[in-house]
Amino acid sequence: MTLFILLKSPFECNAIEVMEKLKDGNDGVLLAEDGIYYATTSSMRNKLRELGYKIYAMQDDAHARGFENIEETKLIDYDTAVDLIMEKYNQVITL
């Protein structure tokens, strides 16, 4: 189980191509900073869903960009992010 952390906008860096090559099943994606736009852009969010990723987004980063809720995305706080990174997933890759 791999957790991919995406920090850059999909318009700046298309990490999905790299993620497809490294996918190992039951993976998740944590969106932070401008990575939030992967979830707010329906085509990007749908591609992540098609590939079977569980989508998490940092709540503070989403709110800073004007999003209170994001469809099909679980908004999380820093404590939950630490739990995902340290406990739930056995590998973390930042893109």
Short mmCIF file of C-alpha atoms in Angstrom, two decimals, residues 10-63:
data_model
loop_
_atom_site.label_atom_id
_atom_site.label_comp_id
_atom_site.label_asym_id
_atom_site.label_seq_id
_atom_site.Cartn_x
_atom_site.Cartn_y
_atom_site.Cartn_z
CA PRO A 10 -1.80 19.04 -12.23
CA PHE A 11 -1.27 21.93 -14.64
CA GLU A 12 2.35 22.15 -13.51
CA CYS A 13 3.15 18.45 -13.12
CA ASN A 14 1.11 15.43 -14.25
CA ALA A 15 2.02 12.96 -11.52
CA ILE A 16 -0.68 10.48 -12.53
CA GLU A 17 1.55 8.95 -15.23
CA VAL A 18 4.27 8.22 -12.67
CA MET A 19 1.73 6.96 -10.14
CA GLU A 20 0.33 4.45 -12.65
CA LYS A 21 3.79 2.90 -13.05
CA LEU A 22 4.34 2.63 -9.27
CA LYS A 23 0.82 1.52 -8.29
CA ASP A 24 0.71 -1.57 -6.09
CA GLY A 25 -2.92 -1.86 -4.98
CA ASN A 26 -4.99 -0.25 -2.20
CA ASP A 27 -3.06 2.97 -2.74
CA GLY A 28 -4.03 6.44 -1.63
CA VAL A 29 -3.21 9.96 -2.67
CA LEU A 30 -2.78 12.85 -0.26
CA LEU A 31 -3.23 16.24 -1.88
CA ALA A 32 -1.56 19.26 -0.29
CA GLU A 33 -0.64 22.78 -1.34
CA ASP A 34 -1.49 23.21 -5.06
CA GLY A 35 -1.96 19.44 -5.36
CA ILE A 36 -5.51 20.19 -4.15
CA TYR A 37 -6.37 21.00 -7.77
CA TYR A 38 -6.16 17.30 -8.68
CA ALA A 39 -9.39 16.84 -6.72
CA THR A 40 -11.10 20.03 -7.84
CA THR A 41 -10.52 19.33 -11.54
CA SER A 42 -13.14 16.70 -12.40
CA SER A 43 -11.11 15.00 -15.14
CA MET A 44 -8.11 14.57 -12.81
CA ARG A 45 -10.26 13.41 -9.89
CA ASN A 46 -12.08 10.93 -12.14
CA LYS A 47 -8.77 9.53 -13.41
CA LEU A 48 -7.56 9.01 -9.82
CA ARG A 49 -10.86 7.27 -8.99
CA GLU A 50 -10.68 5.09 -12.13
CA LEU A 51 -7.24 3.94 -11.04
CA GLY A 52 -8.64 3.02 -7.61
CA TYR A 53 -6.94 5.62 -5.43
CA LYS A 54 -8.47 6.73 -2.15
CA ILE A 55 -8.28 10.54 -2.27
CA TYR A 56 -7.38 12.61 0.78
CA ALA A 57 -6.80 16.37 0.82
CA MET A 58 -5.39 18.66 3.47
CA GLN A 59 -8.35 20.62 4.80
CA ASP A 60 -6.34 23.80 5.52
CA ASP A 61 -4.92 23.83 1.98
CA ALA A 62 -8.37 23.29 0.47
CA HIS A 63 -9.85 26.12 2.56
#
